[in-house]
Amino acid sequence: EAIVTSEELGQDLEHVEVLQKKFEEFQTDLAAHEERVNEVNQFAGKLIQELHPEEELIKSKQDEVNASWQRLKGLALQRQGKLFGAAEVQRFNRDVDETISWIKEKGQLMASDDFGRDLASVQALLRKHEGLERDLAALEDKVKALCAEADRLQQSHPINASQIQVKREELIANWEQIRTLAAERHARLNDSYRLQRFLADFRDLTSWVTEMKALINADELANDVAGAEALLDRHQEHKGEIDAHEDSFKSADESGQALLAAGHYASDEVKEKLTILSDERSALLELWELRRQQYEQCMDLQLFYRDTEQVDNWMSKQEAFLLNEDLGDSLDSVEALLKKHEDFEKSLSAQEEKIT
């Protein structure tokens, strides 16, 4: 009877399970003694049937044994129910403690001040955080189930209602805290991603501008018309590439302006980079225009040299014609020479237009 009237219900789930195991051993022992009680009843019945002179005493003792037996079985059922209820409460406590422990473990990860140092590291952190958020989404069902279990246990175990409510509130507080942490960290990582995306575009564009400047400055001025034409064609190709990057410059500027409008924590750096980007783009366009003028001047000069050389060559040839002392020795030959001279004068008029 001391076993079934014990008020010890365990301090945790393991303790309760130890008590339950001991109680199961007691129940096995109790079941084994039921046959003994039946034998006592059978023997008492036999004595009464045989009209034993102590019939009243026998009946009294039989009733006493049966009453004690029934009382013991009733107390055993009560003890079993209490242990079952204690196991339910302690299992709830354990599940809540494990859930809170998991939440706090993940909370440490979300409290990190590492938001990435470059685009690749930010993207890796975002993927990791999205994995944590998926874990939280899965955990939400467990939190809801534990809250529902707390409500049920408070109804079925009113004596433990206040302790269960404390656990429930502790769980909800930790759950709300980690959800807030997750939302804040996601927002910070997104801010970091937008900044690193802008900085990556800034580096790509400034690097491209440096390469393009070097390319534009690389060509020496041409020494002939064909070379000058090739320079102008190649320079125009550079302009095509510059024009093709206009959308990239525009996109980078819009991204930077959006960061400034949102009051980003790195606004000063963003503003500085936007100024540099604008200056670099303007300097590139100015360089291209300067070189275009130089190449066109080079083209004009080479055309002049070509035309001058052609005129010099023509005049050298014509000078020999003019120095010819052959005046003809017949009418036909004189007429032929006159015709050649007329052709020369026409050619001279044409050359005069080039020279003037």
Coordinates of C-alpha atoms in Angstrom, one line a residue, residues 79-351:
R79 CA -1.3 5.6 -8.9
Q80 CA -1.2 4.4 -12.5
G81 CA -3.2 7.3 -13.7
K82 CA -1.1 9.8 -11.8
L83 CA 2.1 8.4 -13.2
F84 CA 0.6 8.5 -16.7
G85 CA -0.4 12.1 -16.2
A86 CA 3.0 13.0 -14.8
A87 CA 4.6 11.3 -17.8
E88 CA 2.4 13.4 -20.1
V89 CA 3.4 16.6 -18.4
Q90 CA 7.1 15.8 -18.2
R91 CA 7.1 14.7 -21.8
F92 CA 5.6 18.0 -22.7
N93 CA 8.2 19.8 -20.6
R94 CA 11.0 17.8 -22.3
D95 CA 9.6 18.6 -25.8
V96 CA 9.3 22.3 -24.9
D97 CA 12.9 22.4 -23.5
E98 CA 14.3 20.6 -26.5
T99 CA 12.4 23.0 -28.8
I100 CA 13.6 26.0 -26.9
S101 CA 17.2 24.6 -26.9
W102 CA 17.0 24.2 -30.7
I103 CA 15.6 27.7 -31.1
K104 CA 18.4 29.2 -29.0
E105 CA 21.0 27.3 -31.0
K106 CA 19.6 28.7 -34.2
G107 CA 19.2 32.1 -32.6
Q108 CA 23.0 32.3 -32.0
L109 CA 23.5 31.8 -35.8
M110 CA 21.0 34.5 -36.6
A111 CA 22.6 36.9 -34.1
S112 CA 25.8 36.8 -36.1
D113 CA 27.1 40.1 -37.3
D114 CA 28.7 38.5 -40.4
F115 CA 26.8 39.9 -43.4
G116 CA 29.4 39.1 -46.0
R117 CA 32.4 40.8 -47.4
D118 CA 31.7 40.4 -51.1
L119 CA 29.0 39.2 -53.4
A120 CA 29.9 35.5 -53.2
S121 CA 30.0 35.4 -49.4
V122 CA 26.7 37.3 -49.1
Q123 CA 25.0 34.9 -51.5
A124 CA 26.4 31.9 -49.5
L125 CA 25.0 33.5 -46.2
L126 CA 21.6 34.1 -47.9
R127 CA 21.4 30.5 -49.0
K128 CA 22.3 29.4 -45.4
H129 CA 19.8 31.7 -43.9
E130 CA 17.1 30.5 -46.3
G131 CA 17.8 27.0 -45.1
L132 CA 17.3 28.2 -41.5
E133 CA 14.1 29.8 -42.4
R134 CA 12.9 26.5 -43.9
D135 CA 13.8 24.8 -40.7
L136 CA 11.7 27.5 -38.8
A137 CA 8.8 27.0 -41.1
A138 CA 8.9 23.2 -40.3
L139 CA 9.3 24.0 -36.6
E140 CA 6.2 26.3 -36.6
D141 CA 3.9 23.2 -36.8
K142 CA 5.7 21.7 -33.8
V143 CA 5.3 24.9 -31.8
K144 CA 1.5 25.0 -32.6
A145 CA 1.2 21.4 -31.7
L146 CA 2.9 22.0 -28.3
C147 CA 0.7 25.0 -27.6
A148 CA -2.4 22.8 -28.3
E149 CA -0.9 20.1 -26.1
A150 CA -0.4 22.7 -23.3
D151 CA -4.1 23.7 -23.6
R152 CA -5.2 20.0 -23.3
L153 CA -2.9 19.3 -20.4
Q154 CA -4.1 22.3 -18.5
Q155 CA -7.6 21.0 -18.8
S156 CA -6.7 17.4 -17.9
H157 CA -4.2 18.3 -15.2
P158 CA -5.4 21.4 -13.5
I159 CA -3.0 20.9 -10.6
N160 CA -0.1 21.5 -13.1
A161 CA -1.9 24.2 -15.1
S162 CA 0.2 27.1 -13.9
Q163 CA 3.5 25.3 -14.5
I164 CA 2.3 24.2 -18.0
Q165 CA 1.3 27.8 -18.7
V166 CA 4.7 29.1 -17.7
K167 CA 6.3 26.6 -20.1
R168 CA 3.9 27.6 -22.9
E169 CA 4.7 31.3 -22.5
E170 CA 8.4 30.6 -22.4
L171 CA 8.1 28.6 -25.7
I172 CA 6.0 31.4 -27.4
A173 CA 8.5 34.1 -26.2
N174 CA 11.5 32.2 -27.7
W175 CA 9.5 31.5 -30.9
E176 CA 8.6 35.1 -31.4
Q177 CA 12.1 36.2 -30.6
I178 CA 13.7 33.9 -33.2
R179 CA 11.1 34.9 -35.8
T180 CA 12.0 38.5 -35.2
L181 CA 15.7 37.7 -35.4
A182 CA 15.2 35.8 -38.7
A183 CA 13.3 38.7 -40.3
E184 CA 15.9 41.2 -39.2
R185 CA 18.8 39.1 -40.4
H186 CA 17.1 38.5 -43.7
A187 CA 16.6 42.2 -44.1
R188 CA 20.2 42.9 -43.3
L189 CA 21.5 40.2 -45.6
N190 CA 19.3 41.7 -48.4
D191 CA 20.8 45.1 -47.7
S192 CA 24.3 43.6 -47.8
Y193 CA 23.5 41.8 -51.0
R194 CA 22.2 44.9 -52.7
L195 CA 25.3 46.8 -51.6
Q196 CA 27.7 44.1 -52.8
R197 CA 25.8 43.7 -56.1
F198 CA 26.3 47.5 -56.6
L199 CA 30.0 47.3 -55.6
A200 CA 30.6 44.4 -57.9
D201 CA 29.0 46.3 -60.8
F202 CA 31.1 49.3 -59.8
R203 CA 34.3 47.3 -59.9
D204 CA 33.4 45.7 -63.2
L205 CA 32.5 49.0 -64.9
T206 CA 35.6 50.9 -63.6
S207 CA 37.8 48.0 -64.6
W208 CA 36.2 48.0 -68.0
V209 CA 36.7 51.8 -68.3
T210 CA 40.4 51.4 -67.5
E211 CA 40.8 48.7 -70.1
M212 CA 38.9 50.7 -72.7
K213 CA 41.0 53.8 -72.0
A214 CA 44.1 51.8 -72.5
L215 CA 42.7 50.4 -75.7
I216 CA 41.7 53.8 -77.1
N217 CA 45.2 55.2 -76.3
A218 CA 47.1 52.2 -77.6
D219 CA 47.0 53.0 -81.3
E220 CA 49.7 55.2 -82.8
L221 CA 48.7 57.8 -85.5
A222 CA 48.8 56.3 -89.0
N223 CA 51.3 57.1 -91.7
D224 CA 49.1 56.6 -94.7
V225 CA 45.4 57.0 -95.8
A226 CA 44.6 53.2 -95.4
G227 CA 46.1 53.2 -91.9
A228 CA 44.1 56.4 -91.0
E229 CA 40.9 54.8 -92.3
A230 CA 41.5 51.6 -90.3
L231 CA 42.1 53.8 -87.1
L232 CA 38.8 55.6 -87.6
D233 CA 36.9 52.3 -88.2
R234 CA 38.5 50.7 -85.1
H235 CA 37.7 53.8 -83.1
Q236 CA 34.1 53.7 -84.2
E237 CA 34.0 50.1 -83.0
H238 CA 35.2 51.3 -79.6
K239 CA 32.2 53.7 -79.5
G240 CA 29.9 50.9 -80.3
E241 CA 31.2 49.0 -77.3
I242 CA 30.9 52.1 -75.1
D243 CA 27.3 52.6 -76.2
A244 CA 26.6 48.9 -75.5
H245 CA 27.6 49.5 -71.8
E246 CA 25.2 52.4 -71.4
D247 CA 22.5 50.2 -69.9
S248 CA 25.1 48.8 -67.4
F249 CA 26.0 52.3 -66.3
K250 CA 22.3 53.3 -66.0
S251 CA 21.5 50.1 -64.1
A252 CA 24.4 50.7 -61.6
D253 CA 23.3 54.3 -61.1
E254 CA 19.7 53.3 -60.5
S255 CA 20.9 50.6 -58.0
G256 CA 23.0 53.2 -56.2
Q257 CA 20.3 55.8 -56.1
A258 CA 17.8 53.2 -54.7
L259 CA 20.3 52.4 -51.9
L260 CA 20.6 56.1 -51.1
A261 CA 16.8 56.6 -51.2
A262 CA 16.4 53.7 -48.7
G263 CA 18.9 55.2 -46.3
H264 CA 21.3 52.3 -46.6
Y265 CA 23.9 52.1 -43.9
A266 CA 26.7 52.4 -46.5
S267 CA 25.2 55.5 -48.1
D268 CA 28.4 57.5 -47.9
E269 CA 30.4 54.8 -49.7
V270 CA 27.6 54.4 -52.3
K271 CA 27.5 58.2 -52.9
E272 CA 31.3 58.2 -53.4
K273 CA 31.2 55.3 -55.8
L274 CA 28.4 56.9 -57.9
T275 CA 30.5 60.1 -58.3
I276 CA 33.5 58.1 -59.3
L277 CA 31.5 56.0 -61.8
S278 CA 30.0 59.2 -63.4
D279 CA 33.4 60.8 -63.6
E280 CA 35.0 57.7 -65.1
R281 CA 32.2 57.5 -67.7
S282 CA 32.6 61.2 -68.6
A283 CA 36.4 60.9 -68.8
L284 CA 36.0 57.9 -71.2
L285 CA 33.7 59.7 -73.5
E286 CA 35.9 62.8 -73.5
L287 CA 38.9 60.7 -74.3
W288 CA 37.0 59.0 -77.1
E289 CA 36.0 62.3 -78.6
L290 CA 39.6 63.7 -78.3
R291 CA 41.0 60.7 -80.1
R292 CA 38.3 60.9 -82.7
Q293 CA 39.4 64.5 -83.5
Q294 CA 43.0 63.4 -83.6
Y295 CA 42.2 60.5 -85.9
E296 CA 40.2 62.7 -88.2
Q297 CA 43.0 65.3 -88.3
C298 CA 45.4 62.5 -89.0
M299 CA 43.1 61.3 -91.8
D300 CA 42.9 64.9 -93.3
L301 CA 46.7 65.1 -93.1
Q302 CA 47.3 61.8 -94.8
L303 CA 44.8 62.7 -97.5
F304 CA 46.7 66.0 -98.0
Y305 CA 50.0 64.1 -98.2
R306 CA 48.6 61.6 -100.7
D307 CA 47.1 64.4 -102.9
T308 CA 50.3 66.4 -102.7
E309 CA 52.3 63.4 -103.7
Q310 CA 50.0 62.7 -106.6
V311 CA 50.2 66.3 -107.8
D312 CA 54.0 66.3 -107.5
N313 CA 54.2 63.0 -109.5
W314 CA 51.9 64.5 -112.1
M315 CA 53.8 67.7 -112.4
S316 CA 57.1 65.8 -112.7
K317 CA 55.7 63.9 -115.6
Q318 CA 54.2 66.9 -117.2
E319 CA 57.4 68.9 -116.9
A320 CA 59.2 66.4 -119.1
F321 CA 56.4 66.8 -121.6
L322 CA 56.7 70.6 -121.6
L323 CA 60.5 70.5 -122.0
N324 CA 60.2 68.5 -125.1
E325 CA 61.6 70.6 -128.0
D326 CA 59.8 68.6 -130.7
L327 CA 57.7 71.1 -132.6
G328 CA 56.7 68.8 -135.4
D329 CA 58.1 68.5 -138.9
S330 CA 54.9 68.3 -140.7
L331 CA 51.3 69.6 -140.5
D332 CA 50.0 66.3 -139.2
S333 CA 52.7 66.1 -136.6
V334 CA 52.2 69.7 -135.4
E335 CA 48.4 69.1 -135.2
A336 CA 49.1 66.0 -133.1
L337 CA 51.4 68.0 -130.8
L338 CA 48.7 70.7 -130.5
K339 CA 46.1 68.0 -129.6
K340 CA 48.5 66.7 -126.8
H341 CA 49.0 70.2 -125.5
E342 CA 45.3 70.8 -125.3
D343 CA 44.9 67.6 -123.4
F344 CA 47.7 68.8 -121.1
E345 CA 45.9 72.1 -120.5
K346 CA 42.7 70.3 -119.6
S347 CA 44.6 68.0 -117.2
L348 CA 46.3 71.1 -115.7
S349 CA 42.9 72.7 -115.1
A350 CA 41.7 69.6 -113.3
Q351 CA 44.9 69.4 -111.2

